[in-house]
Coordinates of N, CA and C in Angstrom, one line a residue:
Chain A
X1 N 8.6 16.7 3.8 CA 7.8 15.7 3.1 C 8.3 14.3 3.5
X2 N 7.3 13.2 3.7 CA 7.9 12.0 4.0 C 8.4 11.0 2.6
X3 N 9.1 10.4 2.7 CA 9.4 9.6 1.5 C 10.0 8.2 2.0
X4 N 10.4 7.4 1.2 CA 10.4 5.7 1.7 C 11.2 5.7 0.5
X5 N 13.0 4.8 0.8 CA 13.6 4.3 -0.4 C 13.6 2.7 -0.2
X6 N 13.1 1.9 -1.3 CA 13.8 0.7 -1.3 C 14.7 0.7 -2.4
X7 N 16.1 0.4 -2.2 CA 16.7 0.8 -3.2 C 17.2 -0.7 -4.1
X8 N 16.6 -1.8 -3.4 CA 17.0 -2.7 -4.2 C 15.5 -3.0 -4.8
X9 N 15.6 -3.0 -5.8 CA 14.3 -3.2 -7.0 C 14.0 -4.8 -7.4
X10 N 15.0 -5.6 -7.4 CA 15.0 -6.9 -7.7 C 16.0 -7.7 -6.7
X11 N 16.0 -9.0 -6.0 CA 16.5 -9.3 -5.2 C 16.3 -11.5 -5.7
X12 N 17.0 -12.0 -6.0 CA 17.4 -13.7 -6.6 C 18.2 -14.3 -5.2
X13 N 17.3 -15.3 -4.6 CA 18.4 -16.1 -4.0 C 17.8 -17.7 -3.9
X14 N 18.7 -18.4 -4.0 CA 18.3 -20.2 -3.9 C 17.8 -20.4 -3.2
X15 N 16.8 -21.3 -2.9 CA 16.0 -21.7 -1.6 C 17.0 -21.7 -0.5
X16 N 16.0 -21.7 1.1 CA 16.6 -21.7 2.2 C 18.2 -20.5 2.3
X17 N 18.4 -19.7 1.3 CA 19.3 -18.7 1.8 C 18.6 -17.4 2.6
X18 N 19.1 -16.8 3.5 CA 18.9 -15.9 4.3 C 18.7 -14.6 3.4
X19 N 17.5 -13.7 3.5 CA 17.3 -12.5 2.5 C 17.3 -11.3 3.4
X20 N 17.4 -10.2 3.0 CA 17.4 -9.3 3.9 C 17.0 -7.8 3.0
X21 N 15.9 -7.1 2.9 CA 15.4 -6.3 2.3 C 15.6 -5.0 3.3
X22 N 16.2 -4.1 2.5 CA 16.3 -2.9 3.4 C 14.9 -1.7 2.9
X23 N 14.8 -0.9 3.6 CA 14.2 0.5 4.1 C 14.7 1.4 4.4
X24 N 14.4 2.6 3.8 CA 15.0 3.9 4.5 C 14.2 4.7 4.4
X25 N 13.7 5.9 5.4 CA 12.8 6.5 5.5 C 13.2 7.8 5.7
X26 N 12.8 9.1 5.3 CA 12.2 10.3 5.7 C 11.3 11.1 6.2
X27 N 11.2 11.7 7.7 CA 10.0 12.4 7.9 C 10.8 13.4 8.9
X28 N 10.0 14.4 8.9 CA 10.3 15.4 10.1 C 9.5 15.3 11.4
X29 N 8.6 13.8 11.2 CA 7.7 13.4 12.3 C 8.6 13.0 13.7
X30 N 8.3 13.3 14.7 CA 9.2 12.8 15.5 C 8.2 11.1 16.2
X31 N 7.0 10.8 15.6 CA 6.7 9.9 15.8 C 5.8 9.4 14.7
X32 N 5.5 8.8 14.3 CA 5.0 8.0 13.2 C 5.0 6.0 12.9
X33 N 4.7 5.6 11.9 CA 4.4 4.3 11.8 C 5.1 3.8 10.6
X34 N 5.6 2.6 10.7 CA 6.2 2.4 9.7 C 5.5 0.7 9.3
X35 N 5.7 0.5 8.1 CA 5.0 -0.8 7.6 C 5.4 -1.6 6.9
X36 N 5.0 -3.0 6.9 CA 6.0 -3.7 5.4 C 4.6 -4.2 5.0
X37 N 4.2 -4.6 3.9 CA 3.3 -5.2 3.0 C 4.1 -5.7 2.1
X38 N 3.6 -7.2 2.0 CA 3.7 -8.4 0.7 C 2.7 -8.1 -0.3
X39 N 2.9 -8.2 -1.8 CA 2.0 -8.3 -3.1 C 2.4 -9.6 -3.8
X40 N 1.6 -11.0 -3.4 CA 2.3 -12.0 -4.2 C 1.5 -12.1 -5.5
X41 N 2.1 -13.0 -6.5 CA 0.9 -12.8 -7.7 C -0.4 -12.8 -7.7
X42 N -0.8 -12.8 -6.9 CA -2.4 -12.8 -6.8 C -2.9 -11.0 -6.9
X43 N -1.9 -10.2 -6.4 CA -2.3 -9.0 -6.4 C -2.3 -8.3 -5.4
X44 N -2.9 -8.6 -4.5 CA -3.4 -8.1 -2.9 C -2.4 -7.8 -2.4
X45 N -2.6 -6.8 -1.5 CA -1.5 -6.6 -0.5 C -1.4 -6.5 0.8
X46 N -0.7 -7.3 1.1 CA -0.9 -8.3 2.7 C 0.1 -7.7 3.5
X47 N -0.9 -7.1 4.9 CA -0.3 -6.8 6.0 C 0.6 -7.8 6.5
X48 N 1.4 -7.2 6.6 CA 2.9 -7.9 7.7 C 2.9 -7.6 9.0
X49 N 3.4 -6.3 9.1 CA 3.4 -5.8 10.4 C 3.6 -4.1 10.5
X50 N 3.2 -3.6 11.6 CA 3.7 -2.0 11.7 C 4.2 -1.8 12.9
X51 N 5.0 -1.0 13.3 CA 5.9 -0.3 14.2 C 5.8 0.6 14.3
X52 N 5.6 1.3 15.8 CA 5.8 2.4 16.0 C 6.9 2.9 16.4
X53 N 7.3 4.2 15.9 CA 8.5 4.9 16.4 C 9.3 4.9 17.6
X54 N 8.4 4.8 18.4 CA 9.2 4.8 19.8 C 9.2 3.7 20.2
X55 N 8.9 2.5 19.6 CA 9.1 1.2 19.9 C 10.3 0.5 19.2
X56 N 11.5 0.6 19.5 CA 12.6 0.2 18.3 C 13.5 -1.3 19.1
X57 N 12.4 -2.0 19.5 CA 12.9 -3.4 20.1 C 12.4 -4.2 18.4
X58 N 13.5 -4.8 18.5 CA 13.5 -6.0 17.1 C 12.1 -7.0 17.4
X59 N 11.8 -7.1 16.1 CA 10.5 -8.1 16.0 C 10.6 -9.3 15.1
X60 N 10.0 -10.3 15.7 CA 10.7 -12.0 15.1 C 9.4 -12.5 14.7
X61 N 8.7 -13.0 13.9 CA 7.5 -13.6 13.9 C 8.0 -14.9 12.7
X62 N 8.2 -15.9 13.5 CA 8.1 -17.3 12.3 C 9.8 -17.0 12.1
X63 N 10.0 -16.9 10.5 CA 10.7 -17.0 9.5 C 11.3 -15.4 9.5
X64 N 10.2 -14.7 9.0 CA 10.4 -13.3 9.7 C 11.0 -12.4 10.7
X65 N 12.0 -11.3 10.5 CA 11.9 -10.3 11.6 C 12.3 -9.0 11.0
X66 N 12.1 -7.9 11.6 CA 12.5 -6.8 11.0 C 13.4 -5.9 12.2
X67 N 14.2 -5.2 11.6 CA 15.2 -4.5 12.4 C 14.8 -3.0 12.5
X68 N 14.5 -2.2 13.2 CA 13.9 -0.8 13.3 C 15.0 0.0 14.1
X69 N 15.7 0.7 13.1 CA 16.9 1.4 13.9 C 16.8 3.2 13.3
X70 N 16.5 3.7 14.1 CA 15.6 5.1 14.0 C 17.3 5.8 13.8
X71 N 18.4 5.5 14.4 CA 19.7 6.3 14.2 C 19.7 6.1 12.9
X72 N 19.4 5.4 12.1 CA 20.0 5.6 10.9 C 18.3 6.0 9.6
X73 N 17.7 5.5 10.0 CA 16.1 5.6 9.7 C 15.8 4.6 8.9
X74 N 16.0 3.4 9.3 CA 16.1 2.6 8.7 C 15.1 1.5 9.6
X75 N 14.3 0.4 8.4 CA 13.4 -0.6 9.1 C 13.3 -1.6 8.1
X76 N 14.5 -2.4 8.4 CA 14.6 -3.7 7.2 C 13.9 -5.0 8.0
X77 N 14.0 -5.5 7.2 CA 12.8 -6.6 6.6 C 13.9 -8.4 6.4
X78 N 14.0 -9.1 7.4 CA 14.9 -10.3 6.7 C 13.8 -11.4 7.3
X79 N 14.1 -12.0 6.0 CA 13.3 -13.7 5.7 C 14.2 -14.5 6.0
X80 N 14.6 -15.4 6.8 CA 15.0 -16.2 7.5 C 14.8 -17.9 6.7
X81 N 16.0 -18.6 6.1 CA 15.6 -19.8 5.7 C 14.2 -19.6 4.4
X82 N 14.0 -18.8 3.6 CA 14.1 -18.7 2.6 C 13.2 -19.9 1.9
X83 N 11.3 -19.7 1.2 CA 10.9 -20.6 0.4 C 10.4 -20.2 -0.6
X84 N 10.3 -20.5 -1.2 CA 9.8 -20.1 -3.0 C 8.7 -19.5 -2.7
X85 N 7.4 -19.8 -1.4 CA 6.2 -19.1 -1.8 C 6.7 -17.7 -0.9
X86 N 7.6 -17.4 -0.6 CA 7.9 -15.7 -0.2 C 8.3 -15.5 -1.3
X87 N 8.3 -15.6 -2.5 CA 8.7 -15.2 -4.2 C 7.5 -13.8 -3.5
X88 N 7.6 -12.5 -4.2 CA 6.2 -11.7 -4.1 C 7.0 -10.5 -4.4
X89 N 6.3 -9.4 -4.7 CA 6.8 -7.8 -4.3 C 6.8 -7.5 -2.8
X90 N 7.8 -6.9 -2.2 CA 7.6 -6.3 -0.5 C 7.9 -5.0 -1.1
X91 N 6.4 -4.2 0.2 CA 6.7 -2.7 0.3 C 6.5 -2.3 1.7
X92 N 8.0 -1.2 1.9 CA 7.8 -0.5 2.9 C 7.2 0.5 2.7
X93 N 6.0 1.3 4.1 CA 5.7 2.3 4.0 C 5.6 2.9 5.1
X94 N 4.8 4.3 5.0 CA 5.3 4.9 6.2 C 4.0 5.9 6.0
X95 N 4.0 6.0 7.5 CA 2.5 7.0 8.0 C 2.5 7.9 9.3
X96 N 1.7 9.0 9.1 CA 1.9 9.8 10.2 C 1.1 9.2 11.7
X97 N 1.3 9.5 12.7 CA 0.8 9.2 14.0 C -0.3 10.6 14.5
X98 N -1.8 10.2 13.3 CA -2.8 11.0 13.8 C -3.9 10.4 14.0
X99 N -5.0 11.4 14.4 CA -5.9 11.1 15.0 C -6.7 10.0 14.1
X100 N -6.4 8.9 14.1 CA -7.4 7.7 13.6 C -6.3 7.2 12.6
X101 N -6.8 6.7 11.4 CA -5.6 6.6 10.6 C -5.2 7.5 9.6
X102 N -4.3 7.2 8.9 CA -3.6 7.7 7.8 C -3.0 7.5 6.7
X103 N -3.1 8.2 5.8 CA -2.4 7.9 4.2 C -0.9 7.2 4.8
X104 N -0.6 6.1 3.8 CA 0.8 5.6 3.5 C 1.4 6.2 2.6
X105 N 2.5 6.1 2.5 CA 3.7 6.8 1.7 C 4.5 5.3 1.5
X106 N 4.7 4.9 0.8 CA 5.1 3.5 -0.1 C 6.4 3.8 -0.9
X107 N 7.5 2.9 -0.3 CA 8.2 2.9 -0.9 C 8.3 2.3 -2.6
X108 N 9.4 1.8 -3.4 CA 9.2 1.8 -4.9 C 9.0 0.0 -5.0
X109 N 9.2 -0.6 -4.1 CA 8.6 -2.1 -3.8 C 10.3 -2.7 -4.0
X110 N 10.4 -4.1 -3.8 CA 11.9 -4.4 -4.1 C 10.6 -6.2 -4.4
X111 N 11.1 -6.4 -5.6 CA 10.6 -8.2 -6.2 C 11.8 -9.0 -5.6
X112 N 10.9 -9.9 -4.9 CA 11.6 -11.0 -4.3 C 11.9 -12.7 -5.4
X113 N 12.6 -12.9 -5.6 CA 12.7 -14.0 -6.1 C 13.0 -15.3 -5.4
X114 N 12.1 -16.2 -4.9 CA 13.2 -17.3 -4.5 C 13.3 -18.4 -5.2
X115 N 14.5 -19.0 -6.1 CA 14.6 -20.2 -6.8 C 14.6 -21.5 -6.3
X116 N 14.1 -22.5 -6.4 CA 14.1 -24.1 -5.8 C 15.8 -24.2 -6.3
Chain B
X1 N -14.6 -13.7 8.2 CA -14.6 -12.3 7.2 C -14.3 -12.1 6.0
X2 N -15.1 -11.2 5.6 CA -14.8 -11.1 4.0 C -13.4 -10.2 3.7
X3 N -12.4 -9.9 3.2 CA -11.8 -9.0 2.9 C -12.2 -7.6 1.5
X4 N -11.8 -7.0 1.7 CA -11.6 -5.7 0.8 C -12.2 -5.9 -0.4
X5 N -13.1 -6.0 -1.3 CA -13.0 -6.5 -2.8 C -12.9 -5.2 -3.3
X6 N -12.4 -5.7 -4.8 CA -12.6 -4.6 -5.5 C -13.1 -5.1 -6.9
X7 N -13.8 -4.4 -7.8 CA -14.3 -4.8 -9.3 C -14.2 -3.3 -10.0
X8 N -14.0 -3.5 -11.4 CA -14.0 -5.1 -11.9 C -12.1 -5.1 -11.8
X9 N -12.0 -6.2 -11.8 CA -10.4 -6.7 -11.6 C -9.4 -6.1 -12.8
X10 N -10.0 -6.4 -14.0 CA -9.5 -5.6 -15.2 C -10.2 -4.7 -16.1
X11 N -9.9 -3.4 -16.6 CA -10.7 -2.4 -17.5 C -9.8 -1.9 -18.6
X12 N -10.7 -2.5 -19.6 CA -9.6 -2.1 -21.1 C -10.5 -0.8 -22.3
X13 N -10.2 0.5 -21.3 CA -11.1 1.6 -22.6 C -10.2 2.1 -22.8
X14 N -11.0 2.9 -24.1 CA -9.9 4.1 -24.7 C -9.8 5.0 -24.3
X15 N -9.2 6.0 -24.6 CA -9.2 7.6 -24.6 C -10.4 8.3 -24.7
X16 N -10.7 9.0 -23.6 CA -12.1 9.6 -23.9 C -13.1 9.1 -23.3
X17 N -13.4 8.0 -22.9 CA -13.9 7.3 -22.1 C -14.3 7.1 -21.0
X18 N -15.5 6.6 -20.1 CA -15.3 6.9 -18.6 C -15.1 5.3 -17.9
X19 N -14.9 5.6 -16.8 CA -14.8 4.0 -16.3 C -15.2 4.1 -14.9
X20 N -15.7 3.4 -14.1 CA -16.2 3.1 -12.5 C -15.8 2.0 -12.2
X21 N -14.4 2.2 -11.0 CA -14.2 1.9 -10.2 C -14.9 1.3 -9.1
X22 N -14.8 0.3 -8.5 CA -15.7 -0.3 -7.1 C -15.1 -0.5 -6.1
X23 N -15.2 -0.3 -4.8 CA -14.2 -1.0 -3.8 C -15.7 -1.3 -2.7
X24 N -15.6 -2.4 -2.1 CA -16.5 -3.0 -1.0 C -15.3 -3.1 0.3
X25 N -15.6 -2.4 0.9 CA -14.4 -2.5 2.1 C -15.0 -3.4 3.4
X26 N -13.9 -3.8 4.5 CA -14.8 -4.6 5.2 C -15.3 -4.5 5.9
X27 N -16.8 -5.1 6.4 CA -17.8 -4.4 7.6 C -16.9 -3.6 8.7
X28 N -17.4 -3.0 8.6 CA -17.1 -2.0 10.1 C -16.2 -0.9 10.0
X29 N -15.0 -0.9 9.0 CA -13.9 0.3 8.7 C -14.9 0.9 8.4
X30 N -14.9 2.3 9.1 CA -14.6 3.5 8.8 C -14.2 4.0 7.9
X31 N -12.5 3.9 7.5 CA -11.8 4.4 7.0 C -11.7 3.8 5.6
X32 N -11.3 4.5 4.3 CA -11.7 3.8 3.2 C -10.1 5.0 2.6
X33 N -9.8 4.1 1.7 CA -8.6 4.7 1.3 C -8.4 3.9 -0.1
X34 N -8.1 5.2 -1.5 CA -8.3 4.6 -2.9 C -6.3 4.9 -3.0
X35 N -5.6 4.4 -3.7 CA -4.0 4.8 -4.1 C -4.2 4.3 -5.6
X36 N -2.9 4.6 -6.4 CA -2.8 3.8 -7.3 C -1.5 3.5 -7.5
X37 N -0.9 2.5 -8.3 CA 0.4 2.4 -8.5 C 0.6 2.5 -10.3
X38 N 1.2 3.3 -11.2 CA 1.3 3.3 -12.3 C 2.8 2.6 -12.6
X39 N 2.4 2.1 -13.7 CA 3.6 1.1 -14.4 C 5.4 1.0 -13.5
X40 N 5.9 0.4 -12.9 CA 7.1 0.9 -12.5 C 7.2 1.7 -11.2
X41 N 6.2 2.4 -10.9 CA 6.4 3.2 -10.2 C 5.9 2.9 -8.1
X42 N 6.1 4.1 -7.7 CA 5.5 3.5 -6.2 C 4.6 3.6 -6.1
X43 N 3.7 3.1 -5.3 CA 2.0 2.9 -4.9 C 1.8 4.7 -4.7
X44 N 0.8 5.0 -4.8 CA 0.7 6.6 -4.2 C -0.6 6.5 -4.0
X45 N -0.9 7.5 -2.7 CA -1.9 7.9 -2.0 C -3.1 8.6 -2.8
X46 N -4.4 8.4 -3.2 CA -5.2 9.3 -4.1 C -6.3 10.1 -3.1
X47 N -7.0 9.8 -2.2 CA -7.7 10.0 -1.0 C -8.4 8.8 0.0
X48 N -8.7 9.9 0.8 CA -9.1 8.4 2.4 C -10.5 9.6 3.3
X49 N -11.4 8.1 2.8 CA -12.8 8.6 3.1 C -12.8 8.2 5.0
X50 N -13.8 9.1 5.6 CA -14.1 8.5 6.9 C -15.3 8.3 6.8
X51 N -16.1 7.1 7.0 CA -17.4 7.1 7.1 C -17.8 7.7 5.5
X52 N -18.9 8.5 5.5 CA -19.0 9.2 3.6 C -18.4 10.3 3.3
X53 N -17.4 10.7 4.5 CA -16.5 12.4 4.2 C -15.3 11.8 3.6
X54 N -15.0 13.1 3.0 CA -13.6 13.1 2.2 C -12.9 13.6 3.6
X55 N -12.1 13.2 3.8 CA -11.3 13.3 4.6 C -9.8 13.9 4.3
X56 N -9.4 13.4 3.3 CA -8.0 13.9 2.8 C -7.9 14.1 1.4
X57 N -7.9 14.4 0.2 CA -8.3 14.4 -1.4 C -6.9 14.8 -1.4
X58 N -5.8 15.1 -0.9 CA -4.6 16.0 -1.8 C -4.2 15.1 -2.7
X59 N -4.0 13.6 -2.8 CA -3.6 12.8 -3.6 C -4.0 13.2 -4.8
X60 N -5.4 13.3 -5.4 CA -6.2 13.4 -6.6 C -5.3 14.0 -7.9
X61 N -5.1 13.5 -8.9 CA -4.7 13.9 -9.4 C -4.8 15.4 -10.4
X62 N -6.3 15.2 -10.7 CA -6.8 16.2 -11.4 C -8.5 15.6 -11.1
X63 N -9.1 17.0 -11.8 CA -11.0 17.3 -11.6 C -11.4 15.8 -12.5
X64 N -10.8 15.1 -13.5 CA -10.9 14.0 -14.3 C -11.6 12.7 -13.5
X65 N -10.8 13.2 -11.7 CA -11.0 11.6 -11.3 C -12.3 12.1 -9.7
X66 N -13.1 11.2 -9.6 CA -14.2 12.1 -8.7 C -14.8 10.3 -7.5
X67 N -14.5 10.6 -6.8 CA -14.8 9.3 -5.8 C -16.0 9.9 -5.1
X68 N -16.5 8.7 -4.6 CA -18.1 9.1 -3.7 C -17.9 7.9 -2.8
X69 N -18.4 8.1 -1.7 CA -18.8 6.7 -0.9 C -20.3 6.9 -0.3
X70 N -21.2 6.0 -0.9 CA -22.5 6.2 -0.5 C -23.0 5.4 1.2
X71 N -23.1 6.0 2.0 CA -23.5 6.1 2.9 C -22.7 5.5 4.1
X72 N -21.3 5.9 3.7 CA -20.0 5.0 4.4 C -19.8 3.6 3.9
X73 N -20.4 3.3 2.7 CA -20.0 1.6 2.8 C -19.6 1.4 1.6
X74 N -19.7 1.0 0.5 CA -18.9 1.0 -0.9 C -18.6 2.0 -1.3
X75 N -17.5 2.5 -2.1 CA -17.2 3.6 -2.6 C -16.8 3.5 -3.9
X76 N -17.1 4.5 -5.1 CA -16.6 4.2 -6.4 C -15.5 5.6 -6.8
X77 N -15.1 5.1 -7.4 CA -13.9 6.4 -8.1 C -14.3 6.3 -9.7
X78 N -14.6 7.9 -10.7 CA -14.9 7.6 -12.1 C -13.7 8.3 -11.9
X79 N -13.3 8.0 -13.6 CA -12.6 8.5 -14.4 C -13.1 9.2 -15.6
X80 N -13.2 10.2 -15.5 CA -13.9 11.0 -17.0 C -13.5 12.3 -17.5
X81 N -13.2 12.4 -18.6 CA -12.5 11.7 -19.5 C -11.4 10.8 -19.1
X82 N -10.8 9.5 -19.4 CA -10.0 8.9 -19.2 C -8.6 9.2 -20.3
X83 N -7.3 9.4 -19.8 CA -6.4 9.6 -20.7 C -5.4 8.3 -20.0
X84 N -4.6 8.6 -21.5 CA -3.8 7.3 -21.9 C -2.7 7.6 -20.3
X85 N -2.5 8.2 -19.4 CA -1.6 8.5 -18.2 C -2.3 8.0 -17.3
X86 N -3.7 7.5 -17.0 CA -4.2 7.3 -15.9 C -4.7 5.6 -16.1
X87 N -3.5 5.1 -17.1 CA -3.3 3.5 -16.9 C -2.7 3.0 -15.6
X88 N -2.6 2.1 -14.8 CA -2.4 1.6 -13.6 C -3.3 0.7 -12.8
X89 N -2.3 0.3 -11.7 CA -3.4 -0.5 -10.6 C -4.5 0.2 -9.6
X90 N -5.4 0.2 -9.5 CA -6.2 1.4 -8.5 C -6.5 0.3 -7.2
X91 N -6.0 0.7 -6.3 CA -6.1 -0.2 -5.2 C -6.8 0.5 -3.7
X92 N -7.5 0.0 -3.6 CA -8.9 0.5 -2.6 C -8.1 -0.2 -1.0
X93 N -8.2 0.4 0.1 CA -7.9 -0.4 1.3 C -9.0 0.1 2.5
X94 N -9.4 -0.5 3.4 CA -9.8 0.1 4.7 C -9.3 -0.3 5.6
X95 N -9.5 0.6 6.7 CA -9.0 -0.1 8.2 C -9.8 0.4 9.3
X96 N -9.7 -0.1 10.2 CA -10.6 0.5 11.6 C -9.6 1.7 12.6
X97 N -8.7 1.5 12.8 CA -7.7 2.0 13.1 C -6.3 1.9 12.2
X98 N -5.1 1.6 12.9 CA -3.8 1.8 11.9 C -3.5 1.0 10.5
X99 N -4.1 -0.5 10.9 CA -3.7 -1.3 10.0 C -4.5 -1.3 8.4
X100 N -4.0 -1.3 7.1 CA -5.2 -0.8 6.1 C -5.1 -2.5 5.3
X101 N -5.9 -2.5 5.3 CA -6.0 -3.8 4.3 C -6.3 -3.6 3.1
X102 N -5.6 -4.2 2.0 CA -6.0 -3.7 1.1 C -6.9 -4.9 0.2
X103 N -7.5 -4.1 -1.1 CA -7.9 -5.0 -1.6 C -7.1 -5.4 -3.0
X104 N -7.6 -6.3 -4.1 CA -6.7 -7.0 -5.2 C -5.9 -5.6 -6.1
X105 N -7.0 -5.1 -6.5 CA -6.8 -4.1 -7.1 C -7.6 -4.5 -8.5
X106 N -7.9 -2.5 -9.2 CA -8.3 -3.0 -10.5 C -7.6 -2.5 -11.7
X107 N -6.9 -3.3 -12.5 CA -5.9 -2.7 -13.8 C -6.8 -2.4 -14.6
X108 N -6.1 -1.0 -14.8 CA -6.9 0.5 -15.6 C -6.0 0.3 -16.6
X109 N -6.1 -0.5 -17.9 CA -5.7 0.2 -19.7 C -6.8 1.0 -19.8
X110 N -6.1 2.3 -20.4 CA -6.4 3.1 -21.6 C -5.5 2.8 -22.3
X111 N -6.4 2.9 -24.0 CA -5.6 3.0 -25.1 C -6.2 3.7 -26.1

């Protein structure tokens, strides 16, 4: 069965500090997708980005990058320089590689705080 | 484009009760996918429509909760009977391929 841990639930840091949200995953898939989604107070939940398995070159967008290191099963998530409107819930998830798409498996979310 | 909506945004019934769910997904997905997240807990998978087929239902919790999508394009989810356990966010997403967008979501009180 696939599963997704974020094991930090709550996460406080002062403006402009460096955050770094981790992921850990489960599957017996030898290839699959993995995902991060934002929930800011508004509710919605906003695509970030997804990764495929066999692509485990680091990805940088903006402020953003995520580290995808399959030796350990892991696909963390760090905010770079750090502003109050990345305050939100992040979730990793995780999905199989079939024909069209597929159900997510969501990790337990980790609440971001960022203080001014 | 419009994104995912869902209505109504909030639903406050009791026990015993039925309630309908809405999701408007966006032009062109195919793919329609209802999860929920209850208090605390992780988002979970409930089913993922293609076009007007069920596609995948293992999520469902029980015969209580019954989705339909009329003619591939809005889909609704009842709840009937509603019990005090099936409080939460019900959150609707589509996609065309991998990526699923979701929509706001609708908070389900029973009381």
């Amino acid at each position: 069965a696939q599963k997704v841990t974020q094991a930090q639930t709550e996460i406080s840091v002062v403006e402009k500090e460096d955050v770094t949200l981790d992921c850990v995953y489960e599957t017996r898939d030898t290839t699959y997708y993995l995902f991060w989604y934002k929930q800011p107070p508004s509710g919605e939940l906003v695509f970030l980005i997804r990764r495929n398995s066999f692509d485990e070159q680091n990805e940088i967008s903006g402020r953003y990058s995520w580290n995808f290191q399959k030796s350990t099963s892991s696909f963390n998530f760090t905010i770079t320089a750090s502003q109050v409107v990345d305050s939100a819930v992040y979730f990793c998830a995780l999905s199989d590689v079939g024909q069209g798409a597929q159900k997510l498996v969501f990790g337990q979310g980790t609440r971001l705080t960022i203080n001014p | 484009e419009a994104g995912v909506t869902q209505f109504p945004s909030h639903s406050v019934i009791e026990k015993g009760q039925t309630v309908t769910l809405r999701c408007d997904p966006i032009s062109g997905h195919d793919n329609l996918y209802w999860y929920r997240r209850v208090m605390g807990k992780e988002i979970k998978f409930l089913l993922h429509f293609v076009k007007e087929s069920k596609q995948d239902e293992s999520g469902m919790p029980n015969n209580r909760f019954l989705a339909e999508r009329t003619g591939g394009t809005y889909s609704t989810l009842k709840v009937q009977p509603a019990e005090l356990e099936d409080s939460g966010v019900y959150f609707c997403a589509s996609s065309q391929r991998h990526e699923q967008y979701f929509g706001p979501g609708t908070r389900l009180t029973v009381t």
